[in-house]
mmCIF file of N, CA and C in Angstrom:
data_model
loop_
_atom_site.group_PDB
_atom_site.id
_atom_site.type_symbol
_atom_site.label_atom_id
_atom_site.label_comp_id
_atom_site.label_asym_id
_atom_site.label_seq_id
_atom_site.Cartn_x
_atom_site.Cartn_y
_atom_site.Cartn_z
ATOM 1 N N UNK O 3 -73.996 93.942 -45.789
ATOM 2 C CA UNK O 3 -74.881 94.724 -44.916
ATOM 3 C C UNK O 3 -74.737 95.375 -44.038
ATOM 4 N N UNK O 4 -75.280 96.643 -43.878
ATOM 5 C CA UNK O 4 -75.429 97.627 -42.801
ATOM 6 C C UNK O 4 -76.449 96.924 -41.776
ATOM 7 N N UNK O 5 -75.610 97.156 -40.719
ATOM 8 C CA UNK O 5 -76.103 97.218 -39.300
ATOM 9 C C UNK O 5 -76.496 98.301 -38.384
ATOM 10 N N UNK O 6 -77.113 98.522 -37.950
ATOM 11 C CA UNK O 6 -77.983 99.465 -36.957
ATOM 12 C C UNK O 6 -77.256 99.037 -35.649
ATOM 13 N N UNK O 7 -76.658 99.536 -34.877
ATOM 14 C CA UNK O 7 -76.270 99.345 -33.451
ATOM 15 C C UNK O 7 -77.196 99.573 -32.192
ATOM 16 N N UNK O 8 -77.622 99.150 -31.591
ATOM 17 C CA UNK O 8 -78.316 99.264 -30.043
ATOM 18 C C UNK O 8 -77.470 99.986 -29.560
ATOM 19 N N UNK O 9 -78.232 101.192 -29.181
ATOM 20 C CA UNK O 9 -77.211 102.115 -28.141
ATOM 21 C C UNK O 9 -77.066 101.653 -26.522
ATOM 22 N N UNK O 10 -76.343 101.759 -26.309
ATOM 23 C CA UNK O 10 -76.209 101.516 -24.921
ATOM 24 C C UNK O 10 -77.106 102.684 -23.988
ATOM 25 N N UNK O 11 -77.920 102.348 -22.872
ATOM 26 C CA UNK O 11 -78.249 103.440 -21.912
ATOM 27 C C UNK O 11 -77.427 104.095 -21.051
ATOM 28 N N UNK O 12 -77.035 105.194 -20.789
ATOM 29 C CA UNK O 12 -75.819 105.826 -20.210
ATOM 30 C C UNK O 12 -76.416 106.886 -19.139
ATOM 31 N N UNK O 13 -77.936 106.907 -18.816
ATOM 32 C CA UNK O 13 -78.216 107.567 -17.995
ATOM 33 C C UNK O 13 -79.533 108.822 -18.307
ATOM 34 N N UNK O 14 -79.797 108.548 -19.510
ATOM 35 C CA UNK O 14 -80.982 109.539 -20.146
ATOM 36 C C UNK O 14 -82.134 108.368 -19.962
ATOM 37 N N UNK O 15 -82.969 108.944 -19.128
ATOM 38 C CA UNK O 15 -84.568 108.066 -18.778
ATOM 39 C C UNK O 15 -85.405 109.520 -19.593
ATOM 40 N N UNK O 16 -86.072 108.918 -20.634
ATOM 41 C CA UNK O 16 -87.264 109.165 -21.457
ATOM 42 C C UNK O 16 -88.160 109.854 -20.574
ATOM 43 N N UNK O 17 -88.449 109.322 -19.233
ATOM 44 C CA UNK O 17 -89.600 109.782 -18.472
ATOM 45 C C UNK O 17 -88.829 110.932 -17.731
ATOM 46 N N UNK O 18 -87.611 111.660 -17.642
ATOM 47 C CA UNK O 18 -87.507 112.623 -17.183
ATOM 48 C C UNK O 18 -87.072 113.799 -17.827
ATOM 49 N N UNK O 19 -86.654 113.282 -19.093
ATOM 50 C CA UNK O 19 -85.963 114.503 -19.931
ATOM 51 C C UNK O 19 -87.335 115.031 -20.854
ATOM 52 N N UNK O 20 -87.689 116.281 -20.874
ATOM 53 C CA UNK O 20 -88.436 116.732 -21.900
ATOM 54 C C UNK O 20 -88.315 116.769 -23.218
ATOM 55 N N UNK O 21 -86.877 117.154 -23.657
ATOM 56 C CA UNK O 21 -86.676 116.656 -25.394
ATOM 57 C C UNK O 21 -85.016 116.520 -24.870
ATOM 58 N N UNK O 22 -84.398 116.120 -26.465
ATOM 59 C CA UNK O 22 -83.412 115.942 -26.502
ATOM 60 C C UNK O 22 -82.255 116.948 -27.666
ATOM 61 N N UNK O 23 -81.387 116.713 -27.720
ATOM 62 C CA UNK O 23 -80.600 117.429 -28.425
ATOM 63 C C UNK O 23 -79.686 116.123 -29.157
ATOM 64 N N UNK O 24 -79.540 116.467 -30.320
ATOM 65 C CA UNK O 24 -78.866 115.216 -31.284
ATOM 66 C C UNK O 24 -77.780 115.937 -32.240
ATOM 67 N N UNK O 25 -76.514 114.953 -32.341
ATOM 68 C CA UNK O 25 -75.541 114.990 -32.837
ATOM 69 C C UNK O 25 -75.108 113.859 -33.777
ATOM 70 N N UNK O 26 -75.036 114.276 -34.817
ATOM 71 C CA UNK O 26 -74.474 113.107 -36.073
ATOM 72 C C UNK O 26 -73.364 113.615 -36.796
ATOM 73 N N UNK O 27 -72.285 112.850 -36.839
ATOM 74 C CA UNK O 27 -70.876 112.927 -37.206
ATOM 75 C C UNK O 27 -70.425 111.793 -38.473
ATOM 76 N N UNK O 28 -70.915 112.345 -39.697
ATOM 77 C CA UNK O 28 -70.775 111.351 -40.813
ATOM 78 C C UNK O 28 -69.192 111.692 -41.242
ATOM 79 N N UNK O 29 -68.590 110.870 -40.992
ATOM 80 C CA UNK O 29 -67.570 110.522 -41.350
ATOM 81 C C UNK O 29 -67.109 109.276 -42.610
ATOM 82 N N UNK O 30 -66.016 109.233 -43.106
ATOM 83 C CA UNK O 30 -65.550 108.671 -44.407
ATOM 84 C C UNK O 30 -66.111 107.212 -43.733
ATOM 85 N N UNK O 31 -65.601 106.442 -42.790
ATOM 86 C CA UNK O 31 -65.776 105.355 -42.571
ATOM 87 C C UNK O 31 -66.733 104.811 -41.251
ATOM 88 N N UNK O 32 -67.238 105.663 -40.600
ATOM 89 C CA UNK O 32 -68.100 105.342 -39.255
ATOM 90 C C UNK O 32 -69.190 106.605 -39.680
ATOM 91 N N UNK O 33 -70.145 106.689 -38.930
ATOM 92 C CA UNK O 33 -71.286 107.612 -38.738
ATOM 93 C C UNK O 33 -71.412 107.344 -36.792
ATOM 94 N N UNK O 34 -71.420 108.613 -36.552
ATOM 95 C CA UNK O 34 -71.705 108.567 -35.032
ATOM 96 C C UNK O 34 -72.993 109.340 -34.776
ATOM 97 N N UNK O 35 -73.713 109.063 -33.854
ATOM 98 C CA UNK O 35 -74.661 109.517 -33.651
ATOM 99 C C UNK O 35 -74.655 109.671 -31.995
ATOM 100 N N UNK O 36 -75.214 110.915 -31.578
ATOM 101 C CA UNK O 36 -75.132 111.256 -29.912
ATOM 102 C C UNK O 36 -76.291 112.154 -29.539
ATOM 103 N N UNK O 37 -76.386 111.843 -28.578
ATOM 104 C CA UNK O 37 -77.825 112.499 -27.810
ATOM 105 C C UNK O 37 -77.554 113.261 -26.303
ATOM 106 N N UNK O 38 -77.709 114.226 -26.041
ATOM 107 C CA UNK O 38 -77.337 115.349 -24.949
ATOM 108 C C UNK O 38 -79.019 115.722 -24.498
ATOM 109 N N UNK O 39 -79.278 115.748 -23.327
ATOM 110 C CA UNK O 39 -80.405 116.343 -22.669
ATOM 111 C C UNK O 39 -79.914 118.107 -22.664
ATOM 112 N N UNK O 40 -78.926 118.147 -22.696
ATOM 113 C CA UNK O 40 -78.464 119.682 -22.287
ATOM 114 C C UNK O 40 -77.388 120.450 -23.544
ATOM 115 N N UNK O 41 -77.405 121.338 -23.790
ATOM 116 C CA UNK O 41 -76.331 122.264 -24.713
ATOM 117 C C UNK O 41 -75.503 123.244 -23.786
ATOM 118 N N UNK O 42 -76.381 123.509 -22.684
ATOM 119 C CA UNK O 42 -75.437 124.571 -22.017
ATOM 120 C C UNK O 42 -74.796 123.730 -20.838
ATOM 121 N N UNK O 43 -75.065 123.059 -20.207
ATOM 122 C CA UNK O 43 -74.190 122.075 -19.031
ATOM 123 C C UNK O 43 -73.919 121.055 -19.270
ATOM 124 N N UNK O 44 -73.196 120.099 -18.459
ATOM 125 C CA UNK O 44 -72.963 118.745 -18.900
ATOM 126 C C UNK O 44 -73.979 118.051 -18.466
ATOM 127 N N UNK O 45 -74.829 117.519 -19.626
ATOM 128 C CA UNK O 45 -75.837 116.712 -19.744
ATOM 129 C C UNK O 45 -76.038 114.798 -19.275
ATOM 130 N N UNK O 46 -76.719 114.493 -19.373
ATOM 131 C CA UNK O 46 -76.617 112.884 -19.535
ATOM 132 C C UNK O 46 -76.225 113.051 -21.343
ATOM 133 N N UNK O 47 -75.399 111.963 -21.410
ATOM 134 C CA UNK O 47 -74.872 111.660 -23.108
ATOM 135 C C UNK O 47 -74.843 110.083 -23.131
ATOM 136 N N UNK O 48 -74.945 109.939 -24.411
ATOM 137 C CA UNK O 48 -74.827 108.731 -25.268
ATOM 138 C C UNK O 48 -74.602 108.796 -26.474
ATOM 139 N N UNK O 49 -73.866 107.522 -26.842
ATOM 140 C CA UNK O 49 -73.541 107.874 -28.673
ATOM 141 C C UNK O 49 -73.359 106.786 -28.988
ATOM 142 N N UNK O 50 -73.470 106.303 -30.542
ATOM 143 C CA UNK O 50 -73.840 104.816 -31.032
ATOM 144 C C UNK O 50 -72.529 105.255 -32.019
ATOM 145 N N UNK O 51 -72.006 104.341 -32.742
ATOM 146 C CA UNK O 51 -71.198 104.394 -33.574
ATOM 147 C C UNK O 51 -71.527 103.056 -34.736
ATOM 148 N N UNK O 52 -71.744 103.326 -35.813
ATOM 149 C CA UNK O 52 -71.642 102.242 -37.055
ATOM 150 C C UNK O 52 -71.266 102.775 -38.236
ATOM 151 N N UNK O 53 -70.926 101.702 -39.338
ATOM 152 C CA UNK O 53 -70.660 101.912 -40.360
ATOM 153 C C UNK O 53 -70.923 102.902 -41.254
ATOM 154 N N UNK O 54 -70.216 103.435 -41.932
ATOM 155 C CA UNK O 54 -70.630 104.470 -43.218
ATOM 156 C C UNK O 54 -71.069 103.628 -44.220
ATOM 157 N N UNK O 55 -72.032 103.164 -44.696
ATOM 158 C CA UNK O 55 -72.240 102.075 -45.809
ATOM 159 C C UNK O 55 -71.831 102.810 -47.343
ATOM 160 N N UNK O 56 -72.106 102.334 -48.276
ATOM 161 C CA UNK O 56 -72.062 102.720 -49.555
ATOM 162 C C UNK O 56 -73.564 103.104 -49.980
ATOM 163 N N UNK O 57 -74.538 102.997 -49.195
ATOM 164 C CA UNK O 57 -75.876 103.219 -49.539
ATOM 165 C C UNK O 57 -76.461 104.192 -49.116
ATOM 166 N N UNK O 58 -76.484 105.574 -49.465
ATOM 167 C CA UNK O 58 -77.400 106.558 -48.601
ATOM 168 C C UNK O 58 -78.416 106.880 -48.062
ATOM 169 N N UNK O 59 -79.774 105.439 -48.648
ATOM 170 C CA UNK O 59 -80.818 105.274 -47.859
ATOM 171 C C UNK O 59 -80.373 104.683 -46.595
ATOM 172 N N UNK O 60 -79.596 103.631 -46.844
ATOM 173 C CA UNK O 60 -79.488 102.794 -45.793
ATOM 174 C C UNK O 60 -79.082 103.709 -44.603
ATOM 175 N N UNK O 61 -77.976 104.313 -44.877
ATOM 176 C CA UNK O 61 -77.327 105.092 -43.863
ATOM 177 C C UNK O 61 -78.302 106.030 -42.950
ATOM 178 N N UNK O 62 -78.919 106.830 -43.790
ATOM 179 C CA UNK O 62 -80.016 107.356 -43.378
ATOM 180 C C UNK O 62 -81.078 107.063 -42.383
ATOM 181 N N UNK O 63 -81.740 105.670 -42.700
ATOM 182 C CA UNK O 63 -82.498 104.918 -42.399
ATOM 183 C C UNK O 63 -81.748 104.253 -40.758
ATOM 184 N N UNK O 64 -80.886 103.869 -40.862
ATOM 185 C CA UNK O 64 -79.961 103.418 -39.253
ATOM 186 C C UNK O 64 -79.993 105.047 -38.760
ATOM 187 N N UNK O 65 -79.392 106.434 -39.332
ATOM 188 C CA UNK O 65 -79.521 107.676 -38.446
ATOM 189 C C UNK O 65 -80.920 107.692 -37.878
ATOM 190 N N UNK O 66 -81.630 107.507 -38.542
ATOM 191 C CA UNK O 66 -83.239 107.638 -38.136
ATOM 192 C C UNK O 66 -83.631 106.380 -37.270
ATOM 193 N N UNK O 67 -83.457 105.704 -37.127
ATOM 194 C CA UNK O 67 -83.744 104.346 -36.056
ATOM 195 C C UNK O 67 -82.920 104.522 -35.049
ATOM 196 N N UNK O 68 -81.644 104.966 -35.244
ATOM 197 C CA UNK O 68 -80.778 105.080 -33.788
ATOM 198 C C UNK O 68 -81.413 106.398 -33.104
ATOM 199 N N UNK O 69 -81.629 107.824 -33.673
ATOM 200 C CA UNK O 69 -82.320 108.741 -33.035
ATOM 201 C C UNK O 69 -83.785 108.583 -32.525
ATOM 202 N N UNK O 70 -84.493 107.632 -32.826
ATOM 203 C CA UNK O 70 -85.692 106.886 -32.410
ATOM 204 C C UNK O 70 -85.438 106.012 -31.269
ATOM 205 N N UNK O 71 -84.600 105.485 -31.216
ATOM 206 C CA UNK O 71 -84.244 104.650 -29.868
ATOM 207 C C UNK O 71 -83.367 105.780 -29.267
ATOM 208 N N UNK O 72 -82.793 106.589 -29.331
ATOM 209 C CA UNK O 72 -81.866 107.610 -28.199
ATOM 210 C C UNK O 72 -82.393 108.183 -27.152
ATOM 211 N N UNK O 73 -83.800 108.767 -28.205
ATOM 212 C CA UNK O 73 -84.632 109.854 -27.259
ATOM 213 C C UNK O 73 -85.606 110.314 -27.853
ATOM 214 N N UNK O 74 -86.706 111.121 -27.513
ATOM 215 C CA UNK O 74 -87.534 111.430 -27.973
ATOM 216 C C UNK O 74 -88.463 112.825 -27.136
ATOM 217 N N UNK O 75 -88.828 113.679 -27.128
ATOM 218 C CA UNK O 75 -88.728 114.388 -28.414
ATOM 219 C C UNK O 75 -87.631 114.997 -28.984
ATOM 220 N N UNK O 76 -87.244 115.384 -30.151
ATOM 221 C CA UNK O 76 -86.011 116.107 -30.563
ATOM 222 C C UNK O 76 -86.066 117.268 -30.476
ATOM 223 N N UNK O 77 -85.155 118.100 -29.905
ATOM 224 C CA UNK O 77 -85.416 119.589 -30.019
ATOM 225 C C UNK O 77 -84.682 120.399 -31.134
ATOM 226 N N UNK O 78 -83.575 119.433 -31.668
ATOM 227 C CA UNK O 78 -82.756 119.998 -32.582
ATOM 228 C C UNK O 78 -81.598 119.161 -32.875
ATOM 229 N N UNK O 79 -81.135 119.046 -34.468
ATOM 230 C CA UNK O 79 -80.044 118.104 -34.481
ATOM 231 C C UNK O 79 -79.442 118.826 -35.545
ATOM 232 N N UNK O 80 -77.918 118.297 -35.004
ATOM 233 C CA UNK O 80 -76.727 118.913 -35.835
ATOM 234 C C UNK O 80 -75.906 117.654 -36.437
ATOM 235 N N UNK O 81 -75.448 118.080 -37.668
ATOM 236 C CA UNK O 81 -74.624 117.177 -38.552
ATOM 237 C C UNK O 81 -73.417 117.880 -38.837
ATOM 238 N N UNK O 82 -72.688 117.273 -38.099
ATOM 239 C CA UNK O 82 -70.982 117.275 -39.102
ATOM 240 C C UNK O 82 -70.963 116.285 -39.965
ATOM 241 N N UNK O 83 -70.220 116.878 -41.058
ATOM 242 C CA UNK O 83 -69.875 116.080 -42.486
ATOM 243 C C UNK O 83 -68.487 116.663 -42.852
ATOM 244 N N UNK O 84 -67.929 115.638 -43.843
ATOM 245 C CA UNK O 84 -66.791 115.899 -44.591
ATOM 246 C C UNK O 84 -67.334 116.142 -45.881
ATOM 247 N N UNK O 85 -66.338 117.299 -46.336
ATOM 248 C CA UNK O 85 -66.939 117.363 -47.831
ATOM 249 C C UNK O 85 -67.041 118.979 -48.167
ATOM 250 N N UNK O 86 -67.332 119.605 -49.103
ATOM 251 C CA UNK O 86 -67.971 120.490 -49.328
ATOM 252 C C UNK O 86 -69.373 120.613 -49.495
ATOM 253 N N UNK O 87 -69.988 121.787 -48.824
ATOM 254 C CA UNK O 87 -71.338 121.700 -48.609
ATOM 255 C C UNK O 87 -71.967 122.992 -49.734
ATOM 256 N N UNK O 88 -73.268 122.838 -50.148
ATOM 257 C CA UNK O 88 -73.944 123.808 -50.620
ATOM 258 C C UNK O 88 -73.860 124.828 -50.074
ATOM 259 N N UNK O 89 -74.036 126.561 -50.542
ATOM 260 C CA UNK O 89 -74.281 127.642 -50.069
ATOM 261 C C UNK O 89 -75.481 127.944 -49.105
ATOM 262 N N UNK O 90 -76.536 127.033 -49.060
ATOM 263 C CA UNK O 90 -77.811 127.155 -48.140
ATOM 264 C C UNK O 90 -77.248 126.001 -47.261
ATOM 265 N N UNK O 91 -76.075 125.346 -46.997
ATOM 266 C CA UNK O 91 -75.836 124.344 -46.176
ATOM 267 C C UNK O 91 -76.936 123.630 -45.981
ATOM 268 N N UNK O 92 -77.323 122.742 -46.873
ATOM 269 C CA UNK O 92 -78.338 121.422 -46.562
ATOM 270 C C UNK O 92 -78.001 120.143 -47.118
ATOM 271 N N UNK O 93 -76.809 120.360 -47.762
ATOM 272 C CA UNK O 93 -76.453 118.971 -48.569
ATOM 273 C C UNK O 93 -74.832 119.001 -48.269
ATOM 274 N N UNK O 94 -74.605 117.972 -49.159
ATOM 275 C CA UNK O 94 -72.858 117.715 -49.267
ATOM 276 C C UNK O 94 -72.973 117.973 -51.019
ATOM 277 N N UNK O 95 -71.974 118.156 -51.480
ATOM 278 C CA UNK O 95 -71.608 118.906 -52.820
ATOM 279 C C UNK O 95 -70.668 117.880 -53.152
ATOM 280 N N UNK O 96 -69.617 117.680 -52.513
ATOM 281 C CA UNK O 96 -68.172 117.219 -52.955
ATOM 282 C C UNK O 96 -67.864 116.227 -52.141
ATOM 283 N N UNK O 97 -67.310 115.357 -51.917
ATOM 284 C CA UNK O 97 -66.329 114.620 -51.052
ATOM 285 C C UNK O 97 -65.616 113.765 -51.594
ATOM 286 N N UNK O 98 -64.203 113.128 -51.240
ATOM 287 C CA UNK O 98 -63.589 112.183 -51.876
ATOM 288 C C UNK O 98 -63.568 110.969 -50.977
ATOM 289 N N UNK O 99 -63.826 110.928 -49.683
ATOM 290 C CA UNK O 99 -64.269 109.965 -48.897
ATOM 291 C C UNK O 99 -65.246 109.135 -48.758
ATOM 292 N N UNK O 100 -67.140 110.139 -49.054
ATOM 293 C CA UNK O 100 -67.672 109.163 -49.026
ATOM 294 C C UNK O 100 -68.906 109.732 -50.291
ATOM 295 N N UNK O 101 -68.563 109.065 -51.183
ATOM 296 C CA UNK O 101 -69.598 109.678 -52.817
ATOM 297 C C UNK O 101 -71.170 109.849 -52.064
ATOM 298 N N UNK O 102 -71.461 108.725 -51.330
ATOM 299 C CA UNK O 102 -73.006 108.228 -51.605
ATOM 300 C C UNK O 102 -73.702 109.483 -50.656
ATOM 301 N N UNK O 103 -73.147 110.332 -50.448
ATOM 302 C CA UNK O 103 -73.739 111.454 -49.706
ATOM 303 C C UNK O 103 -73.711 112.603 -50.230
ATOM 304 N N UNK O 104 -73.119 112.598 -51.544
ATOM 305 C CA UNK O 104 -73.252 114.363 -52.432
ATOM 306 C C UNK O 104 -74.379 114.140 -53.105
ATOM 307 N N UNK O 105 -75.212 115.247 -53.254
ATOM 308 C CA UNK O 105 -76.420 115.894 -53.249
ATOM 309 C C UNK O 105 -78.149 114.988 -52.791
ATOM 310 N N UNK O 106 -77.088 114.452 -51.907
ATOM 311 C CA UNK O 106 -78.112 114.006 -50.927
ATOM 312 C C UNK O 106 -79.028 115.093 -50.314
ATOM 313 N N UNK O 107 -80.540 115.142 -49.690
ATOM 314 C CA UNK O 107 -81.048 116.290 -49.069
ATOM 315 C C UNK O 107 -81.256 115.801 -47.652
ATOM 316 N N UNK O 108 -80.045 115.537 -47.088
ATOM 317 C CA UNK O 108 -79.726 115.278 -45.483
ATOM 318 C C UNK O 108 -80.370 115.933 -44.548
ATOM 319 N N UNK O 109 -80.541 117.525 -44.355
ATOM 320 C CA UNK O 109 -80.830 118.313 -43.981
ATOM 321 C C UNK O 109 -82.672 118.157 -44.139
ATOM 322 N N UNK O 110 -83.131 118.440 -44.998
ATOM 323 C CA UNK O 110 -84.371 117.897 -45.689
ATOM 324 C C UNK O 110 -85.077 116.834 -45.016
ATOM 325 N N UNK O 111 -84.485 116.016 -45.295
ATOM 326 C CA UNK O 111 -84.881 114.303 -44.643
ATOM 327 C C UNK O 111 -84.950 114.563 -43.470
ATOM 328 N N UNK O 112 -83.955 114.691 -42.460
ATOM 329 C CA UNK O 112 -83.887 114.521 -41.167
ATOM 330 C C UNK O 112 -85.444 115.387 -40.171
ATOM 331 N N UNK O 113 -85.202 116.834 -41.233
ATOM 332 C CA UNK O 113 -85.899 117.859 -40.630
ATOM 333 C C UNK O 113 -87.337 117.134 -40.836
ATOM 334 N N UNK O 114 -87.834 116.674 -41.794
ATOM 335 C CA UNK O 114 -89.055 116.013 -41.789
ATOM 336 C C UNK O 114 -89.448 115.176 -40.966
ATOM 337 N N UNK O 115 -88.394 114.255 -40.720
ATOM 338 C CA UNK O 115 -88.539 112.800 -40.063
ATOM 339 C C UNK O 115 -88.713 113.360 -38.582
ATOM 340 N N UNK O 116 -88.312 114.101 -38.491
ATOM 341 C CA UNK O 116 -88.351 114.592 -36.518
ATOM 342 C C UNK O 116 -89.053 116.239 -36.453
ATOM 343 N N UNK O 117 -89.613 116.707 -37.471
ATOM 344 C CA UNK O 117 -90.553 117.991 -37.197
ATOM 345 C C UNK O 117 -89.516 118.917 -36.094
ATOM 346 N N UNK O 118 -88.118 119.334 -36.263
ATOM 347 C CA UNK O 118 -87.599 119.837 -35.677
ATOM 348 C C UNK O 118 -86.226 120.724 -36.530
ATOM 349 N N UNK O 119 -85.658 121.536 -36.030
ATOM 350 C CA UNK O 119 -84.669 122.426 -36.789
ATOM 351 C C UNK O 119 -83.005 121.290 -37.015
ATOM 352 N N UNK O 120 -82.764 121.361 -38.245
ATOM 353 C CA UNK O 120 -81.541 120.652 -38.488
ATOM 354 C C UNK O 120 -80.129 121.438 -39.287
ATOM 355 N N UNK O 121 -78.890 121.779 -38.800
ATOM 356 C CA UNK O 121 -78.362 122.674 -38.965
ATOM 357 C C UNK O 121 -77.148 121.259 -39.296
ATOM 358 N N UNK O 122 -76.639 121.591 -40.885
ATOM 359 C CA UNK O 122 -75.602 120.608 -41.288
ATOM 360 C C UNK O 122 -74.513 121.854 -41.848
ATOM 361 N N UNK O 123 -73.319 121.162 -41.304
ATOM 362 C CA UNK O 123 -71.966 122.091 -41.221
ATOM 363 C C UNK O 123 -70.844 121.235 -41.470
ATOM 364 N N UNK O 124 -69.818 121.942 -41.740
ATOM 365 C CA UNK O 124 -68.708 121.216 -42.430
ATOM 366 C C UNK O 124 -67.799 120.542 -41.062
ATOM 367 N N UNK O 125 -66.695 119.670 -41.074
ATOM 368 C CA UNK O 125 -66.333 119.209 -39.654
ATOM 369 C C UNK O 125 -65.329 119.983 -39.478
ATOM 370 N N UNK O 126 -64.547 120.900 -40.249
ATOM 371 C CA UNK O 126 -63.418 121.986 -39.785
ATOM 372 C C UNK O 126 -64.419 123.145 -38.816
ATOM 373 N N UNK O 127 -65.813 123.440 -39.294
ATOM 374 C CA UNK O 127 -66.540 124.231 -38.206
ATOM 375 C C UNK O 127 -67.164 123.741 -37.137
ATOM 376 N N UNK O 128 -67.181 121.840 -37.469
ATOM 377 C CA UNK O 128 -67.522 121.550 -35.846
ATOM 378 C C UNK O 128 -66.454 121.789 -34.426
ATOM 379 N N UNK O 129 -65.306 121.215 -35.421
ATOM 380 C CA UNK O 129 -64.414 121.268 -34.862
ATOM 381 C C UNK O 129 -63.636 122.450 -33.743
ATOM 382 N N UNK O 130 -63.944 123.491 -34.483
ATOM 383 C CA UNK O 130 -63.771 124.749 -34.109
ATOM 384 C C UNK O 130 -64.631 125.087 -32.782
ATOM 385 N N UNK O 131 -65.914 124.794 -33.183
ATOM 386 C CA UNK O 131 -66.996 125.487 -31.974
ATOM 387 C C UNK O 131 -66.539 124.463 -30.855
ATOM 388 N N UNK O 132 -66.419 122.641 -31.175
ATOM 389 C CA UNK O 132 -66.060 122.017 -30.206
ATOM 390 C C UNK O 132 -64.663 122.315 -29.112
ATOM 391 N N UNK O 133 -63.838 123.295 -29.572
ATOM 392 C CA UNK O 133 -62.458 123.706 -29.146
ATOM 393 C C UNK O 133 -63.080 125.047 -28.185
ATOM 394 N N UNK O 134 -64.024 125.761 -28.385
ATOM 395 C CA UNK O 134 -63.868 127.278 -27.951
ATOM 396 C C UNK O 134 -65.051 126.297 -26.585
ATOM 397 N N UNK O 135 -66.013 125.778 -26.621
ATOM 398 C CA UNK O 135 -66.756 125.051 -25.785
ATOM 399 C C UNK O 135 -65.607 124.525 -24.794
ATOM 400 N N UNK O 136 -64.771 123.438 -25.216
ATOM 401 C CA UNK O 136 -64.228 122.811 -24.461
ATOM 402 C C UNK O 136 -63.299 123.504 -23.534
ATOM 403 N N UNK O 137 -62.799 125.194 -24.331
ATOM 404 C CA UNK O 137 -62.053 125.290 -23.721
ATOM 405 C C UNK O 137 -62.202 125.936 -22.213
ATOM 406 N N UNK O 138 -63.749 126.120 -22.002
ATOM 407 C CA UNK O 138 -63.876 126.424 -20.528
ATOM 408 C C UNK O 138 -64.809 125.164 -19.641
ATOM 409 N N UNK O 139 -64.690 124.250 -20.609
ATOM 410 C CA UNK O 139 -65.235 123.202 -19.643
ATOM 411 C C UNK O 139 -64.102 121.962 -19.999
ATOM 412 N N UNK O 140 -62.536 122.332 -19.813
ATOM 413 C CA UNK O 140 -62.118 120.673 -20.058
ATOM 414 C C UNK O 140 -62.309 119.896 -19.411
ATOM 415 N N UNK O 141 -63.085 120.032 -17.533
ATOM 416 C CA UNK O 141 -62.896 118.632 -16.944
ATOM 417 C C UNK O 141 -64.226 117.569 -17.349
ATOM 418 N N UNK O 142 -65.009 118.237 -18.546
ATOM 419 C CA UNK O 142 -66.207 117.755 -18.742
ATOM 420 C C UNK O 142 -66.229 117.437 -20.475
ATOM 421 N N UNK O 143 -65.225 117.956 -21.002
ATOM 422 C CA UNK O 143 -65.124 117.560 -22.487
ATOM 423 C C UNK O 143 -64.635 116.126 -22.595
ATOM 424 N N UNK O 144 -65.843 116.194 -23.742
ATOM 425 C CA UNK O 144 -65.936 114.503 -24.394
ATOM 426 C C UNK O 144 -65.575 114.654 -25.764
ATOM 427 N N UNK O 145 -64.725 113.466 -26.204
ATOM 428 C CA UNK O 145 -64.319 113.330 -27.830
ATOM 429 C C UNK O 145 -64.465 111.780 -28.141
#
């Protein structure tokens, strides 16, 4: 049975944050959902990790519930995932580690749920972007 973990509060107060940005890392073993209140500066940051179970719908439900608990309103969601993506970058079309994600409407599901832009990208691009950002902010780098 897939159990969603409750996030620990690490400094984000919904009373003072106007909007949040969400990052989702879909790995072969675990799913990580993170929230921050800034894309530019080092803002408050929280992360929740839970198992990547065999059922896509249950995994998606855990992601959605976690995002609702972490903060709102959501300004945007970025999803990094393993495997090959379709040309439109809206779904995974091939992976050897988490076949439950293949052909599933990840982007459409999250965009519908949160009414915000959702970007899906492969892990290799997410890592490259984080390296570029971290280069200028090594004292603020988290991973």
